[in-house]
Tab-separated table of C-alpha atoms in Angstrom:
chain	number	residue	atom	x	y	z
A	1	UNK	CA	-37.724	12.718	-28.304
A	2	UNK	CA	-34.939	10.358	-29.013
A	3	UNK	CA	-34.464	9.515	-32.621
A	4	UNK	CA	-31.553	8.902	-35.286
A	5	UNK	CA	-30.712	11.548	-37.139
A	6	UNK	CA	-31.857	10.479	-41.023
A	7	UNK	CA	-28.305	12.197	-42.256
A	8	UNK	CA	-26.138	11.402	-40.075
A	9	UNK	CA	-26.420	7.722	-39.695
A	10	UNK	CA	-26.647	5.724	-36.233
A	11	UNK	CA	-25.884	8.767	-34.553
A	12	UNK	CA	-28.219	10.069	-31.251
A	13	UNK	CA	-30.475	12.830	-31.635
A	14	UNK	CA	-33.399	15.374	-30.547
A	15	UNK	CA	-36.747	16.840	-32.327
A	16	UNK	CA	-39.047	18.999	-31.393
A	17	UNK	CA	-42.844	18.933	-32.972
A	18	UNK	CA	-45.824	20.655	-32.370
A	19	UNK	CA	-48.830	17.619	-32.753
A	20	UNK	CA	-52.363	18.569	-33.169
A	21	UNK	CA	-53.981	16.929	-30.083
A	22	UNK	CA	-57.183	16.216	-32.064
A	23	UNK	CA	-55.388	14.240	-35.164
A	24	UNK	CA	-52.207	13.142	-34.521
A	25	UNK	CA	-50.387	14.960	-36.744
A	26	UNK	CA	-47.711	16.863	-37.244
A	27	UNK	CA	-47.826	20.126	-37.585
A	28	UNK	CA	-44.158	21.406	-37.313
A	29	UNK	CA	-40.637	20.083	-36.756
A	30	UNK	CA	-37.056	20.941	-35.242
A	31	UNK	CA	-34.370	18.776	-35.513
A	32	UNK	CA	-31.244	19.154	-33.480
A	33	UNK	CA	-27.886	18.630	-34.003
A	34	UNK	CA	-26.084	14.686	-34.080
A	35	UNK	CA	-25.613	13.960	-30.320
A	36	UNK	CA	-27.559	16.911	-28.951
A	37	UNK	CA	-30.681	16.008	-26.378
A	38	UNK	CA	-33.407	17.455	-25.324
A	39	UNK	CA	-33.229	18.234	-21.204
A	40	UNK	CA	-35.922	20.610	-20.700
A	41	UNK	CA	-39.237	22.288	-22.616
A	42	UNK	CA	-40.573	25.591	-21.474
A	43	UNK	CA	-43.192	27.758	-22.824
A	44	UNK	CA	-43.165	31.771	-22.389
A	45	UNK	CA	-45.883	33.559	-22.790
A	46	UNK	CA	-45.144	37.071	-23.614
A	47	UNK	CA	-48.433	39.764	-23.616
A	48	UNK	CA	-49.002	43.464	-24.375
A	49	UNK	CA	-50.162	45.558	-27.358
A	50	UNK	CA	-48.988	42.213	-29.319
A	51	UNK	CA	-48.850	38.807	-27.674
A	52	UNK	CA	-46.020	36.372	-28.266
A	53	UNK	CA	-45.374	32.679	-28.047
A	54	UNK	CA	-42.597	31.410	-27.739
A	55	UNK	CA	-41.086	27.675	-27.105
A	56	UNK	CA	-37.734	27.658	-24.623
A	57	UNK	CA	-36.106	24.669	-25.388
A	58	UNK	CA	-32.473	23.452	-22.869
A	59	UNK	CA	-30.317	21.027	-24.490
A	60	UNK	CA	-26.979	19.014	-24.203
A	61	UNK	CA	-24.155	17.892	-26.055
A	62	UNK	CA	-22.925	14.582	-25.626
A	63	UNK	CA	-19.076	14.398	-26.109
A	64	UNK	CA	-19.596	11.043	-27.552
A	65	UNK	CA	-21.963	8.049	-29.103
A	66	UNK	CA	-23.263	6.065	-25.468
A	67	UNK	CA	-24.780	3.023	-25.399
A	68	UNK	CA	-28.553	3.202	-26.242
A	69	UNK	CA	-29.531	1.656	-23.104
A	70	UNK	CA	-27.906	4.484	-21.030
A	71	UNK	CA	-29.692	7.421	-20.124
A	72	UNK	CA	-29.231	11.141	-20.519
A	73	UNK	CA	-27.885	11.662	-17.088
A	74	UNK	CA	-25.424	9.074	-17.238
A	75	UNK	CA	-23.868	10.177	-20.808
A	76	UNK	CA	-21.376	12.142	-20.395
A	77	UNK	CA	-21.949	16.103	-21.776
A	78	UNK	CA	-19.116	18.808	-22.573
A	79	UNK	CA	-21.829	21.919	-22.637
A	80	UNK	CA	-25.745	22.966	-23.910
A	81	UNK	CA	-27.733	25.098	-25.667
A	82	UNK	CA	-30.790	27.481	-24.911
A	83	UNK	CA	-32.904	27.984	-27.715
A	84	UNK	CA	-36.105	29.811	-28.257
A	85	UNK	CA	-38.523	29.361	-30.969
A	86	UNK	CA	-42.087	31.690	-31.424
A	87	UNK	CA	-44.104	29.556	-32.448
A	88	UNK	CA	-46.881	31.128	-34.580
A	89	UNK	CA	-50.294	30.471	-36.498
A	90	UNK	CA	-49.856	30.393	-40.599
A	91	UNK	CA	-51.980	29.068	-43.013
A	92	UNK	CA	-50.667	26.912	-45.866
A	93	UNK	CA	-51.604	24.919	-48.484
A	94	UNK	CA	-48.688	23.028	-49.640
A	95	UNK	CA	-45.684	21.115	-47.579
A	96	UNK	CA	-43.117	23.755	-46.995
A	97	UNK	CA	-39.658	23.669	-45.684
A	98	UNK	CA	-38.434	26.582	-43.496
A	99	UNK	CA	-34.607	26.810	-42.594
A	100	UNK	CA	-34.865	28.172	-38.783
A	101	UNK	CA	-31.465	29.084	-38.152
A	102	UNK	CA	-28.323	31.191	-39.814
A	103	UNK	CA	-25.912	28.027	-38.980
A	104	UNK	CA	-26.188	24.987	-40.960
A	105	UNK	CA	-26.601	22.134	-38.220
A	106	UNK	CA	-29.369	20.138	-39.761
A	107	UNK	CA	-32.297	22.076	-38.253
A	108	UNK	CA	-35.870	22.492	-40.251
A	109	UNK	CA	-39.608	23.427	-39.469
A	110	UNK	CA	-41.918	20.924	-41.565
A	111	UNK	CA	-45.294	21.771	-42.114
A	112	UNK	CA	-47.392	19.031	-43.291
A	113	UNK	CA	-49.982	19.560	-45.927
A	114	UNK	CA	-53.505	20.123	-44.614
A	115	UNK	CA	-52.345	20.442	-40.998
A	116	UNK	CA	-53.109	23.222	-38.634
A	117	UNK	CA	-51.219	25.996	-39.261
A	118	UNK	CA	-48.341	26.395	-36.955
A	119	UNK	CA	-44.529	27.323	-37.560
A	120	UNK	CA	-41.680	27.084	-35.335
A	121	UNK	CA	-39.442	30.293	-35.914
A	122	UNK	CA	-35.729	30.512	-34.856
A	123	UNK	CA	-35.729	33.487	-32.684
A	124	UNK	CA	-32.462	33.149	-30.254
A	125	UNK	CA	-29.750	30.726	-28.807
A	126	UNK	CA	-27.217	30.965	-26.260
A	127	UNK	CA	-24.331	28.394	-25.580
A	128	UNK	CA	-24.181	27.596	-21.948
A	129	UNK	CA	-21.418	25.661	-20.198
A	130	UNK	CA	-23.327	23.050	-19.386
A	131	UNK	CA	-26.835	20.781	-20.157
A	132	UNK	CA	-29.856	23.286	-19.529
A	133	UNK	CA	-31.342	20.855	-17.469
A	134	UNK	CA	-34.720	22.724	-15.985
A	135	UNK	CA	-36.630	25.867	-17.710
A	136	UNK	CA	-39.307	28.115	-16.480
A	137	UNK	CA	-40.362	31.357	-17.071
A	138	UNK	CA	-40.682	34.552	-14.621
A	139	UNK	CA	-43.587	37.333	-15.711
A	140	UNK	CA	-42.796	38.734	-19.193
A	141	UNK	CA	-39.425	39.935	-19.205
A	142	UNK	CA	-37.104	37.216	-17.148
A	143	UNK	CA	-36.367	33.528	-17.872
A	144	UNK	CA	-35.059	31.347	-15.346
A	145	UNK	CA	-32.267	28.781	-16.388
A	146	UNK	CA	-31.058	25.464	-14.395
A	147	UNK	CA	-27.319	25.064	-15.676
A	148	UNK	CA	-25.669	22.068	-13.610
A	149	UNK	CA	-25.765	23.579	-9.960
A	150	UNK	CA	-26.429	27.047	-10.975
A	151	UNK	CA	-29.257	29.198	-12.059
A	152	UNK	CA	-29.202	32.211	-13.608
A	153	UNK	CA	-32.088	34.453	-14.420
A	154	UNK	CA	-31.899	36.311	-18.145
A	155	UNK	CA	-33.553	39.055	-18.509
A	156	UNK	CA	-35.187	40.414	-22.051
A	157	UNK	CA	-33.709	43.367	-23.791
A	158	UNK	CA	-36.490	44.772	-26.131
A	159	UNK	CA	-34.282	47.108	-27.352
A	160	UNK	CA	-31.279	44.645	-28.678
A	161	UNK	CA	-33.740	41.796	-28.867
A	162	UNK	CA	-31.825	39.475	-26.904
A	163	UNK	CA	-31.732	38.032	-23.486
A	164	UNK	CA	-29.002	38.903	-20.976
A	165	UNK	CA	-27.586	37.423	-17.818
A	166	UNK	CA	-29.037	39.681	-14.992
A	167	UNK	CA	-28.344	37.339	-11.705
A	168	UNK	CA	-27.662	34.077	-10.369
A	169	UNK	CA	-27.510	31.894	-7.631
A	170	UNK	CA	-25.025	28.638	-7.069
A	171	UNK	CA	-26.386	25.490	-5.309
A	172	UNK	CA	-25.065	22.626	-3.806
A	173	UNK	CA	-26.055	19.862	-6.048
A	174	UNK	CA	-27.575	20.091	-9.943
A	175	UNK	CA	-30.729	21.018	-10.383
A	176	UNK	CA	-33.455	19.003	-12.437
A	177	UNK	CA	-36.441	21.085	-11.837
A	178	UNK	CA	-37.871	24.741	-11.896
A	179	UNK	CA	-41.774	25.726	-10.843
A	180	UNK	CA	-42.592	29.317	-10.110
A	181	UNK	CA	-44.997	31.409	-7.718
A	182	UNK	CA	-44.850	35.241	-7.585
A	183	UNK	CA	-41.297	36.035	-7.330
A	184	UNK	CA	-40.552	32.448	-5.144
A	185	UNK	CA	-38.888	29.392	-7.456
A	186	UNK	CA	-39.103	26.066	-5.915
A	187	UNK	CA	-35.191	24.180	-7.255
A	188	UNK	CA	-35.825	20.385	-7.078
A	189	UNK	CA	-32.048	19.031	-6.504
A	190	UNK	CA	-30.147	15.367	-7.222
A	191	UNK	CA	-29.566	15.079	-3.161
A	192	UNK	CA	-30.865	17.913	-1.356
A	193	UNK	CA	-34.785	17.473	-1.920
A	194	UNK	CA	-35.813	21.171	-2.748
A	195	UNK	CA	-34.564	24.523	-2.428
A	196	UNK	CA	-36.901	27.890	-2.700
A	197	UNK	CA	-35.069	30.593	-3.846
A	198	UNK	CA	-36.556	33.912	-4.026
A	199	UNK	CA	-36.194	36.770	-7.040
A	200	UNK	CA	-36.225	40.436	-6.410
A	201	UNK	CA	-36.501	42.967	-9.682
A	202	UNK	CA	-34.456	46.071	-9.775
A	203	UNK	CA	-35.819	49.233	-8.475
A	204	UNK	CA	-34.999	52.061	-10.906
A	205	UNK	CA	-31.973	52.305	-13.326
A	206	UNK	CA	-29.379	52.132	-10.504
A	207	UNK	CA	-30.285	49.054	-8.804
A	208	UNK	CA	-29.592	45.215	-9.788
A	209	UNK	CA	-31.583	42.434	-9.763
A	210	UNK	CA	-31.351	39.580	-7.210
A	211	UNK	CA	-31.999	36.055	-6.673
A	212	UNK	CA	-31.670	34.560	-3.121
A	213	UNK	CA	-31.936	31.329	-1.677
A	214	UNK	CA	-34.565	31.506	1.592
A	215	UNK	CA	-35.521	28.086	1.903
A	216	UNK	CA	-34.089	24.764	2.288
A	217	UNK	CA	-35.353	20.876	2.530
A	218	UNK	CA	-34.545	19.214	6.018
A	219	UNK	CA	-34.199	15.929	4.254
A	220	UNK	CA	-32.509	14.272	1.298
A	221	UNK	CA	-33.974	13.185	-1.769
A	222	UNK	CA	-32.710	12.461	-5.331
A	223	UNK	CA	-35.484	14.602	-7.185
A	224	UNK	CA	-37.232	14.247	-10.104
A	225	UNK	CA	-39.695	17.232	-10.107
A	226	UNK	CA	-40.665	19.205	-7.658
A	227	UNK	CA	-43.912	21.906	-7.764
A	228	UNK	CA	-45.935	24.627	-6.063
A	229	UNK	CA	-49.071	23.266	-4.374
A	230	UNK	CA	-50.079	26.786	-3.048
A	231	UNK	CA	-47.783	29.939	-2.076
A	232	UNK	CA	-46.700	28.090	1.590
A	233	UNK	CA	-47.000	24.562	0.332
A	234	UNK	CA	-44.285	22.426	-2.115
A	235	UNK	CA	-44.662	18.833	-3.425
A	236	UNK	CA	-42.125	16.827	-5.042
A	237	UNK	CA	-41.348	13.267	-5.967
A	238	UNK	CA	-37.419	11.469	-6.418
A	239	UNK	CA	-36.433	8.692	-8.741
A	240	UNK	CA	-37.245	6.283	-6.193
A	241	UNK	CA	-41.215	6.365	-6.189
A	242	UNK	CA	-40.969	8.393	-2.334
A	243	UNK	CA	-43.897	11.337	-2.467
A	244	UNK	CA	-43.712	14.447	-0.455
A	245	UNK	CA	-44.991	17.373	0.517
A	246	UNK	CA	-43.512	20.564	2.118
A	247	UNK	CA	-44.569	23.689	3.770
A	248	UNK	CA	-42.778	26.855	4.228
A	249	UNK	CA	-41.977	28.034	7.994
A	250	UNK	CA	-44.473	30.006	9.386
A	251	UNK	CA	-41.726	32.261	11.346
A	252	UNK	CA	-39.501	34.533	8.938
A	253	UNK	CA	-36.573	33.596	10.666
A	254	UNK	CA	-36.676	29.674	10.257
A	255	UNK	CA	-34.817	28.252	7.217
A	256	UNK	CA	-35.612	24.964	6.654
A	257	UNK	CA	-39.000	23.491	5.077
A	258	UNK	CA	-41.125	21.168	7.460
A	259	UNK	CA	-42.070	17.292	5.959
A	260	UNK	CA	-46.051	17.976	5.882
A	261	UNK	CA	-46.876	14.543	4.346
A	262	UNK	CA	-45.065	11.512	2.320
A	263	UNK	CA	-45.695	8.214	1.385
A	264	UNK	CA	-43.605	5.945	-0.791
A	265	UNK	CA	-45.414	4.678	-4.336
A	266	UNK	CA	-42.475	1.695	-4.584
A	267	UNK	CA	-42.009	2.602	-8.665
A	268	UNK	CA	-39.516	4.444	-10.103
A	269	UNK	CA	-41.521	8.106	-10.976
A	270	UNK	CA	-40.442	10.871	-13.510
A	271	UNK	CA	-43.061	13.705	-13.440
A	272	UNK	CA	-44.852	15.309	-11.382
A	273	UNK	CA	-48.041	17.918	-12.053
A	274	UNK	CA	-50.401	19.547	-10.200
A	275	UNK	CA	-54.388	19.565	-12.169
A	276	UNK	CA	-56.444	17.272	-12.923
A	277	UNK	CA	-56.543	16.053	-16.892
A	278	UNK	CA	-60.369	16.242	-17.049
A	279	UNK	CA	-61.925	19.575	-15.638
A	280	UNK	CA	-63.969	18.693	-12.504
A	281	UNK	CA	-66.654	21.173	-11.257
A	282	UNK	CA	-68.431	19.253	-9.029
A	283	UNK	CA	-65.747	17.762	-6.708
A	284	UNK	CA	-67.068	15.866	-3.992
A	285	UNK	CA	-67.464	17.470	-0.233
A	286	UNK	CA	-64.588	16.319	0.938
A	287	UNK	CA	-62.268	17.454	-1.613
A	288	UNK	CA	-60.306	20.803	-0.492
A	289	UNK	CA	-57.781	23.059	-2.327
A	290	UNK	CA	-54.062	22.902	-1.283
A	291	UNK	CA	-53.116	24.983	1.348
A	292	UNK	CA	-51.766	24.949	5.356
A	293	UNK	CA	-55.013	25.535	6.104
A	294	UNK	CA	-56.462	22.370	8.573
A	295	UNK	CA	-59.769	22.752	6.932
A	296	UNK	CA	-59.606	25.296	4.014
A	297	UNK	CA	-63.848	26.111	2.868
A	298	UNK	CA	-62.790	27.587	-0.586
A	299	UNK	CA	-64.478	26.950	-2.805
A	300	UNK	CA	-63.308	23.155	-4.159
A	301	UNK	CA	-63.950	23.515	-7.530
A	302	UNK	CA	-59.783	25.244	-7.666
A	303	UNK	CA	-58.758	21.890	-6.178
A	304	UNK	CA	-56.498	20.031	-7.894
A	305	UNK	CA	-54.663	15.999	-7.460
A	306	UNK	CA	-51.015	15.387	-7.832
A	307	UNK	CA	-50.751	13.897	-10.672
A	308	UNK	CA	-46.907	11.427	-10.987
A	309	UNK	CA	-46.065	9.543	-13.932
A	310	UNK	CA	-44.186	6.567	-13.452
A	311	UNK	CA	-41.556	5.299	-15.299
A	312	UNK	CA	-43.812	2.283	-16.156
A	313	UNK	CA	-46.589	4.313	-17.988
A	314	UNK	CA	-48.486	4.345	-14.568
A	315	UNK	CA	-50.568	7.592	-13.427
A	316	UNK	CA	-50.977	8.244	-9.911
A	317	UNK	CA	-53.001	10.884	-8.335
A	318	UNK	CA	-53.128	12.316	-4.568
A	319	UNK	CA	-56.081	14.705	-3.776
A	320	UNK	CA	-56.481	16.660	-0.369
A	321	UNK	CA	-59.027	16.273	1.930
A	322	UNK	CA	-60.900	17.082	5.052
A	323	UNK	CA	-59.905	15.838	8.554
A	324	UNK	CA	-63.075	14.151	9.128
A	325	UNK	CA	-62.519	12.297	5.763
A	326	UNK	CA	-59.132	10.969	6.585
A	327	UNK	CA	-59.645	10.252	9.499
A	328	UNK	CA	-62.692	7.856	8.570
A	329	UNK	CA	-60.731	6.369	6.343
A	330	UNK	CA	-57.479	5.812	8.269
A	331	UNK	CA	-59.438	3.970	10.426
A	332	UNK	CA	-61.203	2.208	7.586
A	333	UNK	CA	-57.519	1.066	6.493
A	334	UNK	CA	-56.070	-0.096	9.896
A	335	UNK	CA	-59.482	-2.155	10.056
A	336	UNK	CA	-58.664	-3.988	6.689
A	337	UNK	CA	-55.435	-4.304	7.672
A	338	UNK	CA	-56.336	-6.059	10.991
A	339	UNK	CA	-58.877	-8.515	9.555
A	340	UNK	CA	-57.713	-11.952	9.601
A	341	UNK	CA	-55.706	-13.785	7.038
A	342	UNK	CA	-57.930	-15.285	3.818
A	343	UNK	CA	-60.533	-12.314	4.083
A	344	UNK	CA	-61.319	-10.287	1.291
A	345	UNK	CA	-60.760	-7.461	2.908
A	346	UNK	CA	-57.735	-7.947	3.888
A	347	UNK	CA	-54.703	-7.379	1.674
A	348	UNK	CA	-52.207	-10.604	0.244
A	349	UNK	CA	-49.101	-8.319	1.510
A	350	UNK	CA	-50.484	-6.890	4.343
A	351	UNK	CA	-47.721	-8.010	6.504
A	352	UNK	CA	-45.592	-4.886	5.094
A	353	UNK	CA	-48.706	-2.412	5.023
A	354	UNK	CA	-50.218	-0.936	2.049
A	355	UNK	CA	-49.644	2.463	2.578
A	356	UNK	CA	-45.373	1.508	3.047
A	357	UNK	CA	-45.309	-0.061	-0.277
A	358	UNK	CA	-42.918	-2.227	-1.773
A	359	UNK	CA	-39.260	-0.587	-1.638
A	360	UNK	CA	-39.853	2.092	1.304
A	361	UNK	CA	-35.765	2.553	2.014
A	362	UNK	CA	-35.936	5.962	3.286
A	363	UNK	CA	-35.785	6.870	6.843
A	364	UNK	CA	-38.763	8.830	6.347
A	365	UNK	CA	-42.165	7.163	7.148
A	366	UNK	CA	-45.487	7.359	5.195
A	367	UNK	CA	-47.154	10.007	7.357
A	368	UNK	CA	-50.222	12.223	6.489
A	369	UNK	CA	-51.727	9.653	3.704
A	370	UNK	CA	-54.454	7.019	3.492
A	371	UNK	CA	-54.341	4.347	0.751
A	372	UNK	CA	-57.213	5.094	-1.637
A	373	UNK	CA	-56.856	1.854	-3.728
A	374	UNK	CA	-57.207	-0.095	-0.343
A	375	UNK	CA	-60.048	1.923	0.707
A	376	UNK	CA	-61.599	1.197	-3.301
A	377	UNK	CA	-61.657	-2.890	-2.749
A	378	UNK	CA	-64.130	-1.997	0.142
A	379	UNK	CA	-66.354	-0.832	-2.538
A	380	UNK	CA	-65.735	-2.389	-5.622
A	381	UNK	CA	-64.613	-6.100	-4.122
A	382	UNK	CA	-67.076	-6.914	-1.187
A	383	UNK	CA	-70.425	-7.459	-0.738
A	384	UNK	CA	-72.374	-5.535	1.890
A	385	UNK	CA	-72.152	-8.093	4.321
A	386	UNK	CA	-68.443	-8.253	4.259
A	387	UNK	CA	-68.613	-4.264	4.462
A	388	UNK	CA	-70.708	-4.873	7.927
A	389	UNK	CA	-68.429	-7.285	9.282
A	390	UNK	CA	-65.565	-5.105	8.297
A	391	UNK	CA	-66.932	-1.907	10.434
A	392	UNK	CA	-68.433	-4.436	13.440
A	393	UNK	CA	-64.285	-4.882	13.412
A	394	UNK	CA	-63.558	-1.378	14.618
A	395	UNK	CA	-65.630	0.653	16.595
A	396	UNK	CA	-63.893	3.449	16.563
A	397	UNK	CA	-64.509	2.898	12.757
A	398	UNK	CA	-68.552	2.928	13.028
A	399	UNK	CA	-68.198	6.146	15.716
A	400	UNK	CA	-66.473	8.180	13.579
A	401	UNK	CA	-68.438	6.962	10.321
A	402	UNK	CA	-71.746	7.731	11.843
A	403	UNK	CA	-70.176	11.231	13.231
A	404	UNK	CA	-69.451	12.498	9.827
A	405	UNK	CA	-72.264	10.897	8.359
A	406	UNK	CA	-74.556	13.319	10.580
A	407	UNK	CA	-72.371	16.676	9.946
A	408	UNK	CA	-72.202	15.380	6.345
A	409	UNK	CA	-74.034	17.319	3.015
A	410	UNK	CA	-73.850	14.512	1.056
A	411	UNK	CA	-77.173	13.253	1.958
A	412	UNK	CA	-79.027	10.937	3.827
A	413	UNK	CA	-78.256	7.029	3.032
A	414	UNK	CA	-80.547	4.836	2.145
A	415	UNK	CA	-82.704	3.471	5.022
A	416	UNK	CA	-80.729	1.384	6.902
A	417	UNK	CA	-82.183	-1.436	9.854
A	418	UNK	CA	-79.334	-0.795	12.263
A	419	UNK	CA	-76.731	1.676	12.610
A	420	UNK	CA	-73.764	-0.963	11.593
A	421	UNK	CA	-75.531	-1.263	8.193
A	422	UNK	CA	-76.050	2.709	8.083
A	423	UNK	CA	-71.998	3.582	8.989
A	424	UNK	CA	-70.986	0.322	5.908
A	425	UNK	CA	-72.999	2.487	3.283
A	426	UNK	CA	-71.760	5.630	4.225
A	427	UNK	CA	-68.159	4.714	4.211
A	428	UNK	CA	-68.788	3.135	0.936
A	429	UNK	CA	-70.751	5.729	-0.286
A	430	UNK	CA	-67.643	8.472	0.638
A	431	UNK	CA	-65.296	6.519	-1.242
A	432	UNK	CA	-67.009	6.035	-4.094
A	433	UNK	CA	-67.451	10.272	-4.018
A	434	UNK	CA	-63.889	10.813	-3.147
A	435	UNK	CA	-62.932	8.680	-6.273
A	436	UNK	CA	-64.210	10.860	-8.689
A	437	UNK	CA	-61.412	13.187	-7.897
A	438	UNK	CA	-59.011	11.121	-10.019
A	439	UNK	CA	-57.881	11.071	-13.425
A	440	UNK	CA	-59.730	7.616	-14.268
């Protein structure tokens, strides 16, 4: 959060709070020193005979007041700070304020009266030589940090109660994002896409920890996050809106990661997550978990979407699904796309395709997705006799519906006279399934 700093006049600042998600309110507070900004936010979950919480936090230190309308990355930064906070349950009855640290740089915890009780404690900090731009954690004892184009893994020392440098591993360009799986940590980069670099612990007291790079991204891409989809697969999205999705080589020896799927959202995009934001247990058919797997049968209800935030307050999500399913509607789409100009099938800007969107630069083509709010107008914005006209268009379009619609669990369809009346409701029928998968 970017606020000014009450004491120090017009001068550029970060807080941290803890908010009760029911209420609203407040339930503790850091504030950071004049000109020092947020970068990254990590929790670490640490669990044995006593379980601890604690709250990683990266930060950097502008050099100088910039202009408001500038942001983080292009302010210039001499250096940054780790620091780690527990963050722990307390009961109080009164507003309190709790000094967090020995220095005197403006930092507090504020507990507000009748709010749950949390505290942030001041546990640890560690100057770094640059903004701690990406955070995550690694089991209980390591913490990964993204320094510039460097990151170094810290390891805890229970006995001194501090966390020391235990290995590291340059890159070519600064990283922006960490995401964990096992030992594997997926590096999203300012030009190089995503890296995968690959931790090995120590075995006994004369060995050394190690962190490797193994993989590398075939294309460019100014990143913005990257994540794990599965233990072989990788998503990420850059700056520019363009979607994509990775998979690690099958063969050992192979280096760099194959472009699985991508498609370009034409907004500028800042997160990226993999869940869904309301739990889903009866996902439709259609609806797989992520994996290289053509036609993974696990059990769906451990699917997840993509879930992107735009820049623009906009939520996107991308779901996986069967063959059969895209291929129906990839065929459904190239049909809407081909009706003539005026219908209401057919898209205003259909002329530059849906699925391209509106500022597709990249060399890279949209490959591997299907439009799903083209595919929604066929079910929310025509009747059924523009639906019948749409699939008389195509006849590879009523094939394939009818051919899933026979191998299909989802039911029979209400009787139909014909069979180009029976194919309409089914494809409208799977769409209107297959949109229950999103956040909406």
């Amino acid at each position: 959060m970017r606020v000014q700093h009450p004491a120090a006049g017009p001068s550029l600042t970060s807080c941290l709070k803890v908010v009760d998600p029911e209420t609203g309110r407040s339930c503790a507070e850091v504030q950071f020193r004049p000109l020092e900004l947020v970068r990254s936010l990590a929790t670490w979950h640490i669990r044995g005979q006593k379980s601890y919480r604690y709250v990683c936090v990266g930060t950097a230190q502008l050099t100088e007041q910039g202009d408001m309308q500038d942001s983080v990355q292009q302010q210039q930064a001499t250096g940054g700070r780790l620091v780690i906070y527990n963050l722990k349950p307390v009961k109080r009855k009164s507003r309190s304020r709790l000094a967090l640290s020995p220095e005197v740089d403006r930092m507090a915890a504020v507990s507000s009266a009748g709010a749950p009780g949390y505290e942030l404690k001041y546990v640890w900090e560690s100057d770094r030589s640059g903004p701690v731009s990406a955070l995550a954690s690694l089991g209980d004892a390591y913490l990964v940090v993204a320094v510039g184009a460097r990151c170094v893994v810290l390891k805890l020392d229970v006995v001194q109660k501090r966390l020391i440098e235990c290995c590291e591993c340059p890159l070519r360009f600064a990283a922006v994002s960490l995401d964990i799986c096992g030992h594997d940590i997926v590096v999203g980069s300012t030009r190089e896409a995503v890296n995968v670099l690959r931790f090995t612990a120590a075995e006994g007291d004369s060995g050394c920890d190690k962190l490797e790079p193994v993989y590398s991204a075939r294309f460019g891409a100014n990143t913005a996050d990257a994540r794990f989809l599965a233990a072989d697969l990788v998503a990420g999205v850059d700056h520019s809106g363009f979607v994509f999705v990775a998979g690690l080589p099958v063969k050992s020896a192979e280096f760099g990661l194959d472009f699985a799927l991508g498609m370009h959202l034409g907004t500028e995009c800042t997160r990226l997550r993999v869940g869904q934001m309301v739990q889903r247990l009866d996902l439709p058919e259609h609806v797989l978990a992520w994996s290289r797997s053509a036609n993974d049968s696990s059990d769906n209800r451990s699917a997840g979407c993509i879930v992107i935030s735009t820049l623009s307050g906009g939520m996107w999500t991308i779901a996986r699904i069967s063959d059969d399913a895209f291929a129906l509607l990839r065929r459904l789409e190239l049909a809407m796309l081909a009706m003539p100009p005026l219908h209401p099938a057919r898209p205003l800007f259909a002329a530059s395709g849906s699925i391209n969107r509106a500022r597709n630069t990249s060399r890279i083509q949209p490959t591997g997705i299907v439009d799903g709010s083209l595919s929604a107008t066929f079910v929310q914005h025509l009747t059924t006799a523009e639906r019948i006209e749409v699939v008389d268009s195509s006849p590879d379009l009523m094939q394939a519906a009818l051919a899933v619609a026979e191998r299909s669990i989802l039911g029979p369809c209400p009787a139909a006279p014909d069979p180009h009346t029976t194919a309409a409701e089914f494809v409208a029928r799977l769409v209107h399934d297959l949109s229950r998968v999103s956040i909406c």
